[in-house]
Structure formats: C-alpha cells, structure tokens
mmCIF file of C-alpha atoms and ligand atoms in Angstrom:
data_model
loop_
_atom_site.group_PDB
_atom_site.id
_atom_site.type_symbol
_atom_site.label_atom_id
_atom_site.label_comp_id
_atom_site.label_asym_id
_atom_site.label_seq_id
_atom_site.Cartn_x
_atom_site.Cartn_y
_atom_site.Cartn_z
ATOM 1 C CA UNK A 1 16.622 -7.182 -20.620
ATOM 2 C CA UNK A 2 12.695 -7.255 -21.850
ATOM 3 C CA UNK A 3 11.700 -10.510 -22.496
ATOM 4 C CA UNK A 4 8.799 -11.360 -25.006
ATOM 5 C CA UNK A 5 6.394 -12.601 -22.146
ATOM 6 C CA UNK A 6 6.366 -10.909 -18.971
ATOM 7 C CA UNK A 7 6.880 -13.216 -15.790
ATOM 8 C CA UNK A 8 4.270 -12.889 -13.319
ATOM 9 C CA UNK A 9 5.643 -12.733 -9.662
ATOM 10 C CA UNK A 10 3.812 -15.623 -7.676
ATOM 11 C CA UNK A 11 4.317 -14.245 -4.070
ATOM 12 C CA UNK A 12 1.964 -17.467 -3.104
ATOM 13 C CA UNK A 13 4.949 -19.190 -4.281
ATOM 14 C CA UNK A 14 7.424 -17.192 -3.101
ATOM 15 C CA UNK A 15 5.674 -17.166 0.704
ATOM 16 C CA UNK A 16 5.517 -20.854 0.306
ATOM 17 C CA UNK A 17 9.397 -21.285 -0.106
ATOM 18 C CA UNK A 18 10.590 -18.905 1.987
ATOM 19 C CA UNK A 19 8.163 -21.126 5.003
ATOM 20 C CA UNK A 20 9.889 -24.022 4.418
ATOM 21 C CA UNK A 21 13.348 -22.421 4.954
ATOM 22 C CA UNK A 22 12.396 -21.116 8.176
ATOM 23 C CA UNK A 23 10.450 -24.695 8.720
ATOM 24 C CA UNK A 24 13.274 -25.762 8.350
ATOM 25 C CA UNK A 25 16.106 -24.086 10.216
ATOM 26 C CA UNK A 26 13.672 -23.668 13.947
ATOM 27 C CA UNK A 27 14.712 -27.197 14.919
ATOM 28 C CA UNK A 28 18.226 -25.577 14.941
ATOM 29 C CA UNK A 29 17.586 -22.890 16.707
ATOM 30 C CA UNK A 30 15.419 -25.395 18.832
ATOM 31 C CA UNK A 31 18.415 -27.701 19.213
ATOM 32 C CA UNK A 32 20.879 -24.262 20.468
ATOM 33 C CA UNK A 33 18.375 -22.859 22.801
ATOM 34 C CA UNK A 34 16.084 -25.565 23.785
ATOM 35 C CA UNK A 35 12.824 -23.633 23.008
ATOM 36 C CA UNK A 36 11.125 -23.213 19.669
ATOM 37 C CA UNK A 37 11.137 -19.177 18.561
ATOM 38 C CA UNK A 38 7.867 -17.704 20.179
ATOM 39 C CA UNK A 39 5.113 -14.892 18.823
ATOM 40 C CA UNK A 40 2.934 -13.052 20.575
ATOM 41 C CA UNK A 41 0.092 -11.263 18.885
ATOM 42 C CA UNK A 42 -2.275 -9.027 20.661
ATOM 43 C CA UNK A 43 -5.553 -7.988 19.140
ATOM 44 C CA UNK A 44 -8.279 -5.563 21.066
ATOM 45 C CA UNK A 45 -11.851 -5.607 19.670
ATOM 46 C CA UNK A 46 -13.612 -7.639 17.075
ATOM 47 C CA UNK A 47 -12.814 -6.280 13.427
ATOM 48 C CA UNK A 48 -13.324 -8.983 11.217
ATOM 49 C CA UNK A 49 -10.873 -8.427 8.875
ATOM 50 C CA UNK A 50 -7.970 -8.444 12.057
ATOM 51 C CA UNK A 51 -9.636 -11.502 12.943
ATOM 52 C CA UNK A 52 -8.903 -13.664 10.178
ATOM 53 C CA UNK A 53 -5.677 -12.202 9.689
ATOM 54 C CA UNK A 54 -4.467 -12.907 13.665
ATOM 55 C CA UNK A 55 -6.043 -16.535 13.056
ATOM 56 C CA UNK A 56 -4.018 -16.740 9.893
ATOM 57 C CA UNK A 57 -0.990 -15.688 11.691
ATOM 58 C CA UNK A 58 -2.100 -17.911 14.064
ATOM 59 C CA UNK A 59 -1.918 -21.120 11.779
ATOM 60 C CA UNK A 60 1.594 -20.269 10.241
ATOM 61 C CA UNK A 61 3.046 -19.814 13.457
ATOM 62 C CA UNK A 62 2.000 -23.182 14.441
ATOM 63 C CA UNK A 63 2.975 -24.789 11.023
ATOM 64 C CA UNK A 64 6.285 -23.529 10.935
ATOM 65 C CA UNK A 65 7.132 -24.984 14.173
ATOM 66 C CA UNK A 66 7.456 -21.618 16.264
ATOM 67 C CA UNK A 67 5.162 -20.915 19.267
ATOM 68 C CA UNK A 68 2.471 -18.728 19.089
ATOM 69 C CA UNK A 69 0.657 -16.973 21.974
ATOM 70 C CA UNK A 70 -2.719 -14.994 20.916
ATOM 71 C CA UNK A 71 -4.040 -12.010 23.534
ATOM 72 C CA UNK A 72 -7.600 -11.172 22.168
ATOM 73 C CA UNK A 73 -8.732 -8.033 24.422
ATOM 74 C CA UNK A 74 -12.459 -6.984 24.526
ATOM 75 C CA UNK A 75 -12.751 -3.414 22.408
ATOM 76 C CA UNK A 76 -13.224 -1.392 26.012
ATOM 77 C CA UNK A 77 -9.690 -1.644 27.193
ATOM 78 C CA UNK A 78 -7.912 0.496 28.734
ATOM 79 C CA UNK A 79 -4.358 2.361 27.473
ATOM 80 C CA UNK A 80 -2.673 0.738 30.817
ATOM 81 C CA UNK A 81 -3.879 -2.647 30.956
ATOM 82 C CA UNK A 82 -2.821 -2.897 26.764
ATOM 83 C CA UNK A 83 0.514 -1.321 27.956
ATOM 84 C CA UNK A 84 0.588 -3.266 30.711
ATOM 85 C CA UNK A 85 0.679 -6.468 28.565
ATOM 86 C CA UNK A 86 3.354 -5.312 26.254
ATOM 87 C CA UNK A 87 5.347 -4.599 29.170
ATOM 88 C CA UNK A 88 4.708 -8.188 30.169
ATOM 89 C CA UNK A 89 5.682 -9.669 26.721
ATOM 90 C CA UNK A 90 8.859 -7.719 26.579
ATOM 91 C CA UNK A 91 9.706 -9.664 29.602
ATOM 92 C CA UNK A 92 8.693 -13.081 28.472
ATOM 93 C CA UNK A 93 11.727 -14.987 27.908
ATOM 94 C CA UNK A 94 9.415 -17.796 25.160
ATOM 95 C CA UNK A 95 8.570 -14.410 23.596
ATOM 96 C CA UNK A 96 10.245 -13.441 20.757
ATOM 97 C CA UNK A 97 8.137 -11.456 18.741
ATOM 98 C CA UNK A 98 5.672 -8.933 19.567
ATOM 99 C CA UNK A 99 2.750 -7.514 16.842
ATOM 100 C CA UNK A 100 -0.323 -5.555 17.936
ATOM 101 C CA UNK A 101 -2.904 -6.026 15.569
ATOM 102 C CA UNK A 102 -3.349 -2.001 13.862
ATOM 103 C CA UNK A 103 -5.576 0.055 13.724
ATOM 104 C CA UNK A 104 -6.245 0.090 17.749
ATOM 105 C CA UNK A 105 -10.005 1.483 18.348
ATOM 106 C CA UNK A 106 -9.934 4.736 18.559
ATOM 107 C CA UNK A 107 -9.823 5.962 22.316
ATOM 108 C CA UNK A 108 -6.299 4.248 22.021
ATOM 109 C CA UNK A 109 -3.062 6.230 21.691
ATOM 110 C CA UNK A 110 -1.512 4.351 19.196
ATOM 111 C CA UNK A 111 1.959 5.587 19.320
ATOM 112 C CA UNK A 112 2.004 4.824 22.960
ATOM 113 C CA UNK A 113 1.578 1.458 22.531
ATOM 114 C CA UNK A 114 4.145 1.037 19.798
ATOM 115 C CA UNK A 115 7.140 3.129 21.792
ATOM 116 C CA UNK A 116 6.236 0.419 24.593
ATOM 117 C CA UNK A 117 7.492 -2.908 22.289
ATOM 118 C CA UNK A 118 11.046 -3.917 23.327
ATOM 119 C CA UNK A 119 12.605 -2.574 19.792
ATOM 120 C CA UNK A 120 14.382 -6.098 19.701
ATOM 121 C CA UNK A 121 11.065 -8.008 19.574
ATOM 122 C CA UNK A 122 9.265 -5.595 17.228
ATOM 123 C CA UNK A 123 8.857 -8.058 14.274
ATOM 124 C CA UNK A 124 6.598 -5.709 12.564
ATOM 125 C CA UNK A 125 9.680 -3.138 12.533
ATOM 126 C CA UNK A 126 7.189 -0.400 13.618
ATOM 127 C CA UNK A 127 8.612 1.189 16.953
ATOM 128 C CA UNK A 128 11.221 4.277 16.000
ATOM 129 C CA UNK A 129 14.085 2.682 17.157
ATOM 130 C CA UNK A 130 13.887 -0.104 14.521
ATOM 131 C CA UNK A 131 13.060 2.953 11.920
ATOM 132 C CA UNK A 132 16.200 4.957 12.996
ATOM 133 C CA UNK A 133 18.273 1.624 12.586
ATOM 134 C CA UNK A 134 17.100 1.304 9.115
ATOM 135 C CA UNK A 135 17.774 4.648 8.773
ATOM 136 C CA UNK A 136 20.936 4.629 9.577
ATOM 137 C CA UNK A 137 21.866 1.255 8.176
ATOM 138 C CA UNK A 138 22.418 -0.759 11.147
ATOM 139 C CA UNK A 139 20.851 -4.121 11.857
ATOM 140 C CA UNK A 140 16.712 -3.570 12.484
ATOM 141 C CA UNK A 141 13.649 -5.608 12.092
ATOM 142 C CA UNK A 142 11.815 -4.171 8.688
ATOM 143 C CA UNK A 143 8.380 -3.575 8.150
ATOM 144 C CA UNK A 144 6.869 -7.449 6.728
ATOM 145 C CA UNK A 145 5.627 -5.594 3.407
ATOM 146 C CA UNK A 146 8.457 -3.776 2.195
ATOM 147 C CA UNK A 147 10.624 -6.539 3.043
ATOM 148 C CA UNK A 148 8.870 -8.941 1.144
ATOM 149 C CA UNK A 149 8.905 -6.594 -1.816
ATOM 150 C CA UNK A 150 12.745 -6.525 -1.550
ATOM 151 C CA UNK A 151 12.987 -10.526 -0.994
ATOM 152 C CA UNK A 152 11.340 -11.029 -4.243
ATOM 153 C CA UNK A 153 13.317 -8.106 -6.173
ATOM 154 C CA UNK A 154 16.557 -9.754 -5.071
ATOM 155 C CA UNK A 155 15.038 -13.316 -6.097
ATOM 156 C CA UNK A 156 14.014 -11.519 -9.487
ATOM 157 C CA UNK A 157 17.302 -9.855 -10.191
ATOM 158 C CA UNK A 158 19.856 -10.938 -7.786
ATOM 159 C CA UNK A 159 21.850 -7.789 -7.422
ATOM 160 C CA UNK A 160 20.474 -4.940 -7.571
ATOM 161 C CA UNK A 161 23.067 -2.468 -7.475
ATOM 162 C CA UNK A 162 22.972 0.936 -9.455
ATOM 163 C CA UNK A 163 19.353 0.578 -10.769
ATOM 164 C CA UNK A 164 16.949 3.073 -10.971
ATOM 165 C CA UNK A 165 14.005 2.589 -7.971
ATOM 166 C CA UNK A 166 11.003 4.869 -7.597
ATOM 167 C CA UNK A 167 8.564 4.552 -4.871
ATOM 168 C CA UNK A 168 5.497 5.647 -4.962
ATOM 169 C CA UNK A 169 4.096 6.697 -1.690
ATOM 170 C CA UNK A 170 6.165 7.433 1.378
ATOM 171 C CA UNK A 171 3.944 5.850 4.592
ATOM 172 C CA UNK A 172 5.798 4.841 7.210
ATOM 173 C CA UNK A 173 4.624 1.074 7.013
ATOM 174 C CA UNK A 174 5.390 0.967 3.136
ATOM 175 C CA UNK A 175 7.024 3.385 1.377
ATOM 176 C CA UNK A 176 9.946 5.194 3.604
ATOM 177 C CA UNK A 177 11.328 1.539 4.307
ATOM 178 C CA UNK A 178 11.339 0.600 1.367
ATOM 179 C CA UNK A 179 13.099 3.610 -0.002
ATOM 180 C CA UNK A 180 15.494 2.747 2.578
ATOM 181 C CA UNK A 181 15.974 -0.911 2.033
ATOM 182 C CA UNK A 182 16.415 0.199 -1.692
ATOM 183 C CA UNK A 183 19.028 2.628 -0.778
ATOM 184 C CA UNK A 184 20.905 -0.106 1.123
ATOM 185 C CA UNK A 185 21.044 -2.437 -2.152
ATOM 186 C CA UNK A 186 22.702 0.505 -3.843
ATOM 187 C CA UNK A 187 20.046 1.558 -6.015
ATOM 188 C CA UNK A 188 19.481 5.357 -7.031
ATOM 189 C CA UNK A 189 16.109 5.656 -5.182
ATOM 190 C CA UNK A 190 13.291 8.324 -6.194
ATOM 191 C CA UNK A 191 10.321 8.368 -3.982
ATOM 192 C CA UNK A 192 7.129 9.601 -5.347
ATOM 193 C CA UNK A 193 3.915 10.898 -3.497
ATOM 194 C CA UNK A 194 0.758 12.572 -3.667
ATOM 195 C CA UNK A 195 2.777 16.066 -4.730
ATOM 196 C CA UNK A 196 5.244 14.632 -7.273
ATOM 197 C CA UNK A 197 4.985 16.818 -9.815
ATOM 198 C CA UNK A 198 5.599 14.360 -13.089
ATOM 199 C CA UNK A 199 4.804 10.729 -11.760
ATOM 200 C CA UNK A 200 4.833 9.168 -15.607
ATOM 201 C CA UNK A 201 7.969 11.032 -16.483
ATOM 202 C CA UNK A 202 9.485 9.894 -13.107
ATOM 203 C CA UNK A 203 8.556 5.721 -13.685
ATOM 204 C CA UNK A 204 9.755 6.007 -17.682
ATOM 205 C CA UNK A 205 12.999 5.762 -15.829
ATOM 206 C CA UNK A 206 12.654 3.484 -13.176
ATOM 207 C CA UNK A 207 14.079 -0.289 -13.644
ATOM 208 C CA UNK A 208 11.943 -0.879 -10.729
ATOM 209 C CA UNK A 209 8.766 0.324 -9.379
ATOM 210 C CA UNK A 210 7.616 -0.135 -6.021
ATOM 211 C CA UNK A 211 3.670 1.036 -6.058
ATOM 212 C CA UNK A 212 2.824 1.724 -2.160
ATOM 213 C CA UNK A 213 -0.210 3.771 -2.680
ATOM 214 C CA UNK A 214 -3.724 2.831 -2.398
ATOM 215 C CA UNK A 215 -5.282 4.163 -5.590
ATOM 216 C CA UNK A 216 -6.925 1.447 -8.172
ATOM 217 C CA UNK A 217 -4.208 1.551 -11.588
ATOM 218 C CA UNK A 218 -2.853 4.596 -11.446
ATOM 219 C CA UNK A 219 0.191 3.771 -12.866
ATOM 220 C CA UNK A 220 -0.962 3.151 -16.507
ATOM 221 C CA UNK A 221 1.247 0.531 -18.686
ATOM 222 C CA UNK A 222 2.444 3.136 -20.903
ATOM 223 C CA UNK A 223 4.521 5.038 -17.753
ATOM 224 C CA UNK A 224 6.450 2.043 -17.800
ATOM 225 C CA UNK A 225 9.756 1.669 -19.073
ATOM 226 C CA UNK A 226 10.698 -1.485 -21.226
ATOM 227 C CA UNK A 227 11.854 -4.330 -19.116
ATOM 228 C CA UNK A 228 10.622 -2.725 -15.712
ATOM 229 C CA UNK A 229 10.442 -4.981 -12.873
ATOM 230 C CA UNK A 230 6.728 -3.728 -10.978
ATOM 231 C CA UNK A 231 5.924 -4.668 -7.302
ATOM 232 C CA UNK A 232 2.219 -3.816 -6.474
ATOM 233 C CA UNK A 233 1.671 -3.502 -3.387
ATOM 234 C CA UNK A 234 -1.479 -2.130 -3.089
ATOM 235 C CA UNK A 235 -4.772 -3.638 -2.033
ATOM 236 C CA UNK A 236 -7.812 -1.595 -3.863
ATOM 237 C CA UNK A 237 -11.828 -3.538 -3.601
ATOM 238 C CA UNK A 238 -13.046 -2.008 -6.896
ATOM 239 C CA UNK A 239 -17.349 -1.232 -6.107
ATOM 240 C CA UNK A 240 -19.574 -4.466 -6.630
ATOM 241 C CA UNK A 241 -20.299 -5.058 -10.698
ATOM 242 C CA UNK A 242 -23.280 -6.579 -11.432
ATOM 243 C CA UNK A 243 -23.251 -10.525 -10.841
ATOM 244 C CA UNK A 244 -20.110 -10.132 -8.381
ATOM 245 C CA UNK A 245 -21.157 -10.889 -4.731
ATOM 246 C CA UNK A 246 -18.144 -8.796 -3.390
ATOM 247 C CA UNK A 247 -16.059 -5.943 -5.487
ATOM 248 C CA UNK A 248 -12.876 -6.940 -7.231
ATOM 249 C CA UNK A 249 -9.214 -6.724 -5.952
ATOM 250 C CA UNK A 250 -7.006 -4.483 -7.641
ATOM 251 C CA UNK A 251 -3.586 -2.679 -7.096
ATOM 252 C CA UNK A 252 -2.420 0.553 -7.946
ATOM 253 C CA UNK A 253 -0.780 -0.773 -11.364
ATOM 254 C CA UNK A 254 -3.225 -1.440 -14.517
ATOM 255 C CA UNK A 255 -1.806 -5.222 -14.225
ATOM 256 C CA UNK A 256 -3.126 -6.142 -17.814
ATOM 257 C CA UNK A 257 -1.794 -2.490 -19.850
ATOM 258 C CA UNK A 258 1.649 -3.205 -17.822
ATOM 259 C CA UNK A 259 2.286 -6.721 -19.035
ATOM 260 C CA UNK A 260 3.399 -5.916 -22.486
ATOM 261 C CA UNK A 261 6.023 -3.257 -21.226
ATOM 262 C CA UNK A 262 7.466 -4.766 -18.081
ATOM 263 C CA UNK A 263 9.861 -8.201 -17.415
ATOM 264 C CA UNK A 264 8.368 -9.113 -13.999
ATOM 265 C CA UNK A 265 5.266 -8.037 -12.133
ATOM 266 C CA UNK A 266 2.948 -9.081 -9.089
ATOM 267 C CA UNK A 267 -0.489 -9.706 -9.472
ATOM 268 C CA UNK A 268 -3.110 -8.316 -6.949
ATOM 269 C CA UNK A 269 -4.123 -10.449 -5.480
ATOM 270 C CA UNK A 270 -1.728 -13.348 -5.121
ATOM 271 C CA UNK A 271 1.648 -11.132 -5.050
ATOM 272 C CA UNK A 272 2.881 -8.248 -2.866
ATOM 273 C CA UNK A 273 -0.092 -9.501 0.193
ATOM 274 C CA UNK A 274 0.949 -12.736 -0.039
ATOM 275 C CA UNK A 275 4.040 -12.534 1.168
ATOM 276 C CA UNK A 276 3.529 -10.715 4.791
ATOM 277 C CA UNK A 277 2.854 -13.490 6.861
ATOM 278 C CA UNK A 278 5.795 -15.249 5.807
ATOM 279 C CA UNK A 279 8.126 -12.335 6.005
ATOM 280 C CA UNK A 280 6.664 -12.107 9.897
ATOM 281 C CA UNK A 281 7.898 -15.749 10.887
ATOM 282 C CA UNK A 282 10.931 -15.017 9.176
ATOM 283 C CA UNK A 283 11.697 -11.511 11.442
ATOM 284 C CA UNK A 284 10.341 -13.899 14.268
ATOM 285 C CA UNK A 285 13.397 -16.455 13.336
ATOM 286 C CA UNK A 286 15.826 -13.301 13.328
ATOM 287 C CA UNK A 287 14.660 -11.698 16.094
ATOM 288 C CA UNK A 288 15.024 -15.093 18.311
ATOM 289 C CA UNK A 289 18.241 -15.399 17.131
ATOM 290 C CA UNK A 290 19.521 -12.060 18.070
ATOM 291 C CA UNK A 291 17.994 -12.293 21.415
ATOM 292 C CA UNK A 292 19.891 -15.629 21.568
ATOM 293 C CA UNK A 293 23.351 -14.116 20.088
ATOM 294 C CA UNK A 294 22.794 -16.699 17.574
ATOM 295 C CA UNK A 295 24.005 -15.659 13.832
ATOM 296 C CA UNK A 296 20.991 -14.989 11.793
ATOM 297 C CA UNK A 297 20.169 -17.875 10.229
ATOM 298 C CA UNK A 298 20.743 -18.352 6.394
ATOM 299 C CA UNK A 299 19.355 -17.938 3.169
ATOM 300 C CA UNK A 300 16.504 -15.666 5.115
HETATM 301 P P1 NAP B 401 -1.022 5.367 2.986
HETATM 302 O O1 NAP B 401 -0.492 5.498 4.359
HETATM 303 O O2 NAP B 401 -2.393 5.859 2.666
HETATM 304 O O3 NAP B 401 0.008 6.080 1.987
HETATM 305 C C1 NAP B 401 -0.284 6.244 0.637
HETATM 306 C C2 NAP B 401 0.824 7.000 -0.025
HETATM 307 O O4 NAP B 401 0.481 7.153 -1.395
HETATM 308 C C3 NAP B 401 1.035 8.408 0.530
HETATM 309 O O5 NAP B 401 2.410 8.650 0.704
HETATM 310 C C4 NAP B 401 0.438 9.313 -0.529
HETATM 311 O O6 NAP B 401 1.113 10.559 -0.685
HETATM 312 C C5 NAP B 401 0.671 8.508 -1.792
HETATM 313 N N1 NAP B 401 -0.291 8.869 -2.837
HETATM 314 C C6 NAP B 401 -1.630 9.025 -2.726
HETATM 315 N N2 NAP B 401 -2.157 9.350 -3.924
HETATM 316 C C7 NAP B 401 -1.135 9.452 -4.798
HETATM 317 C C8 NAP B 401 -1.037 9.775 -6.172
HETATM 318 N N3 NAP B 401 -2.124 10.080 -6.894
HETATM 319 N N4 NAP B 401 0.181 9.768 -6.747
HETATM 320 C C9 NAP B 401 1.289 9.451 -6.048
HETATM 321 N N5 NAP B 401 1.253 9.119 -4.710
HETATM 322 C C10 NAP B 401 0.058 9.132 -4.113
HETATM 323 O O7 NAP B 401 -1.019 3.842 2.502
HETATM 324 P P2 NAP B 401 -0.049 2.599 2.886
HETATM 325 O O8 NAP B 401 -0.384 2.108 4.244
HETATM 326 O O9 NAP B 401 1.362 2.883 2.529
HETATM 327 O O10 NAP B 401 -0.618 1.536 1.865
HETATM 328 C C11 NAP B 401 -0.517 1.728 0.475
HETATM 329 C C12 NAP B 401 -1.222 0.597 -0.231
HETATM 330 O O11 NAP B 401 -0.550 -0.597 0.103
HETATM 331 C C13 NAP B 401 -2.697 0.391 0.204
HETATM 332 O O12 NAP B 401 -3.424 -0.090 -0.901
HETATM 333 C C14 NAP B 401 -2.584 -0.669 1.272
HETATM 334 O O13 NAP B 401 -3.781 -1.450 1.373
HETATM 335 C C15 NAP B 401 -1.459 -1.484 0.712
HETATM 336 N N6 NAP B 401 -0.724 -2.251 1.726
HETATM 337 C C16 NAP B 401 -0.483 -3.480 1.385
HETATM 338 C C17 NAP B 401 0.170 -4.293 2.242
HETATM 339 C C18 NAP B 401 0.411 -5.673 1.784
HETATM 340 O O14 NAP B 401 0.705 -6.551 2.558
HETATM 341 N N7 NAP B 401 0.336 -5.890 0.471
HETATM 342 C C19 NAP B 401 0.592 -3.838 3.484
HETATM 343 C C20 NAP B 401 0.409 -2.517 3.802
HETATM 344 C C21 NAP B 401 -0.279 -1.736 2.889
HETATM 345 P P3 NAP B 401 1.132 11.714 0.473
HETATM 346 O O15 NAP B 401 2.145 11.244 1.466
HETATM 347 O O16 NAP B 401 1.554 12.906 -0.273
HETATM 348 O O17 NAP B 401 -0.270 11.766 1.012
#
C-alpha cells in the first residue's frame, strides 16, 4: 500500500469539487420546492477573525446558488433577544440552516443558545440532539470539520472498512464525531487524548490518523506507520521568525518528517480548513432536503 511519493491531500481541491456538486444539484431542489436552500448565520460582536469567516460564508452561500441571510448583533446583546432570533429562524420557512458564529462573548450562555437551534436546521451538527443521533447511528447533521475529514478519507480510500483509526483528541466539535463517523465506516477506532498513555505506540498501528489537537507537530514522522493515510486538522500560528510579518501555520503533524512514511496527507494550511465551508453548504443542501422530505441528494 506505500507508494514511493506520498500524495498530498489538496482540500482546496477537494472543497472546490464538492461546490460544484452542490452548485449543481440546488436548481433541483429549486425546481421541487420553488425556493433556493436558505442559511442563516448570526454573529454578535466584532472579532475579526469571525468576521471574515461569516463574510466568507457569506460569498459561498451566494455562489452556490443557496440564500444566505447574515444577523450581525452589536457585542452588548442580550441572552433573550439572541434566543429570541433563533427562535425566529427556526420558524422561517426560507431558512434552512442555522450557525451562530462561536465563541459568543462571554456574558453569553453558550449552551443556551445552541439547545435553542431546531436540531433539523443545525448545519453545524452542534445541538445534542444531532450528537445523540450520531451517536446512535441515525440520520444527523455532523460537525463541518470532521465530516470533511471523512469525505476526503472515503475519496482517498473508498472503503474503509476494518482499518485501524486513531484520533487524537476527543472535543466535541472534532474529535468525538469523528470517532463516531469512523465507527460508522466500520473501522476499529482508538481515540487518543491528553492522558493516553503511549501516543507513538498507539499511531504505529493506525492506517489512519485523524490529528484533532491543537499542538504544533506533535506527531513526529517516525510514529507513523508505513502507508498511513494522515488528516491534520489542526490550525497552530507558530511565533513571528525574523523577516515574517505574521507567524507560520502549522498542524499538529511534522508535515515534512511524515512524508516519507505515509501514502496520503493534508497540508496545513490548504487541507483539513479548507474544506469547512464547503462541507456547511453541503449540510445546508441536506438539511433543506429533509425539511422538504426530499431524498438527500447524491454523490454529497
Ligand atoms: P480542543 O477542544 O482544545 O481539544 C484538543 C484535544 O486534544 C483534547 O481532547 C485534548 O485532550 C487533546 N490533546 C491536547 N494535548 C494533547 C497531547 N499532547 N496528546 C494527545 N492529545 C492531546 O481543540 P479542538 O477544537 O478539537 O481543535 C483541535 C485543533 O483543530 C485546533 O488546532 C483547532 O484550531 C483545529 N480545528 C480545526 C478546524 C478546521 O476547520 N480545520 C475546525 C475546528 C478545529 P484532553 O481532552 O485530555 O484535554
């Protein structure tokens, strides 16, 4: 299974296909229902970072087609009046999708907020009823990350039934979903964390590695095993190096030690990140669908 040069994983690439199959399969849901899919996304405050990323979300709502509604609230809100616009999204019919920008400031109650999405139009697969359906292997709306990690595995090695998985790092956004979406492709799943005892010894084992952590390389090439497939998902800013105007992006994988020992990896950046707006318009697409007891549309 090792091959002499290890692929690189574009998820640019990958992100870009996967938009033009939902491109191209909302005129048919169009065509059924009349509408085009619709997603709202509600941001409170100013952080700069959620800014570009709701205006980027913004854009590929747009291009694909899909309606997109955009709630900016000043930073001073209050718990009801947030609630009080969830409540009103979960009764918008041209809403099919629902994603609060997170983290909330901080006089927020988080959790709150994210019990009060309609679980159907939780396209960030966030609320515990959408967890609990993953759990238990019924139909849900998944988390954009780990479901883009699992897209591209599947594109990578088609099946991937009775291969070893280890995750490292067990978040609810990241690493518990995609233990379970692992589980559900029959593979023998080992989830690693903070306390596992033998990380190296686990991954020498693993025919896939899912890195969900947040620590720059700390999976060294050498814990590898021949002809791994390695999806980094994390997103590390190394500090400034002289002559560098900001620090450098890195994941939790030493990219270059890896290459000689694994068959596929993603790059950071340009891999893993890449992917999560797409995955979003696609779980918009499904969730309008199942709203509209429409079959989920194909090859998504
Ligand atoms: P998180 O909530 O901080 O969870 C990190 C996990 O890593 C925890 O389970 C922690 O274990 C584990 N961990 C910490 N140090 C470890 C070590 N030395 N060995 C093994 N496990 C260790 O982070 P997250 O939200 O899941 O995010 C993880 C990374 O993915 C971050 O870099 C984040 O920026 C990135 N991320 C990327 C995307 C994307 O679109 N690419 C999306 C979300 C997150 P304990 O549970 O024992 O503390």
């Amino acid at each position: 299974m090792t091959k002499d040069v290890a692929a690189i994983i574009d998820g640019k690439a990958f992100a870009a296909g996967l938009r033009e199959r939902i491109k191209a399969e909302v005129p048919k849901f169009q065509e059924q229902t009349g509408r085009a899919p619709g997603l709202a996304v509600v941001l409170v405050g100013d952080d700069p970072a959620s800014q570009v990323y709701v205006a980027s979300k913004h854009k590929a709502t747009m291009a694909a087609g899909m309606k997109s509604f955009e709630h900016r609230l000043p930073a001073d809100t209050k718990q009801e009046d947030l609630i009080a616009l969830v409540e009103k999204l979960n009764a918008d019919e041209a809403v099919d999708g629902i994603l609060v920008q997170l983290p909330l400031p901080p006089h927020f109650d988080e959790k709150a907020v994210i019990e009060a999405i309609d679980p159907d139009k939780d396209v960030d697969g966030i609320t515990p009823v959408n967890a609990g359906r993953l759990a238990l292997g019924t139909e849900a709306l998944v988390s954009c990350t780990p479901l883009g990690c699992l897209l591209m595995l599947r594109d990578e090695l088609g099946d991937l039934t009775g291969l070893d998985a280890v995750v490292v790092g067990r978040s609810i956004l990241f690493g518990k979903p995609m233990a379970q979406l692992l589980l559900q492709e029959n593979c023998t799943v080992t989830m690693a964390h903070s306390r596992t005892r033998d990380l190296p010894g686990l991954l020498r084992r693993a025919d896939i590695v899912i890195a969900a952590v947040g620590v720059p390389m700390l999976i060294k090439g050498d814990w590898l095993k021949p002809g791994a497939v390695v999806l980094d998902g994390g997103i590390n800013r190394l500090d400034i190096e002289p002559g560098e105007a900001k620090g450098r992006l890195v994941g939790d994988v030493a990219f270059e030690e890896a290459l000689p020992h694994v068959r596929a990896i993603t790059p950071v950046p340009g891999g893993v990140g890449a992917t999560t707006i797409a995955v979003l318009l696609r779980n918009t697409l499904v969730a309008a669908s199942m709203r509209a007891g429409l079959a989920k549309p194909e090859g998504l």
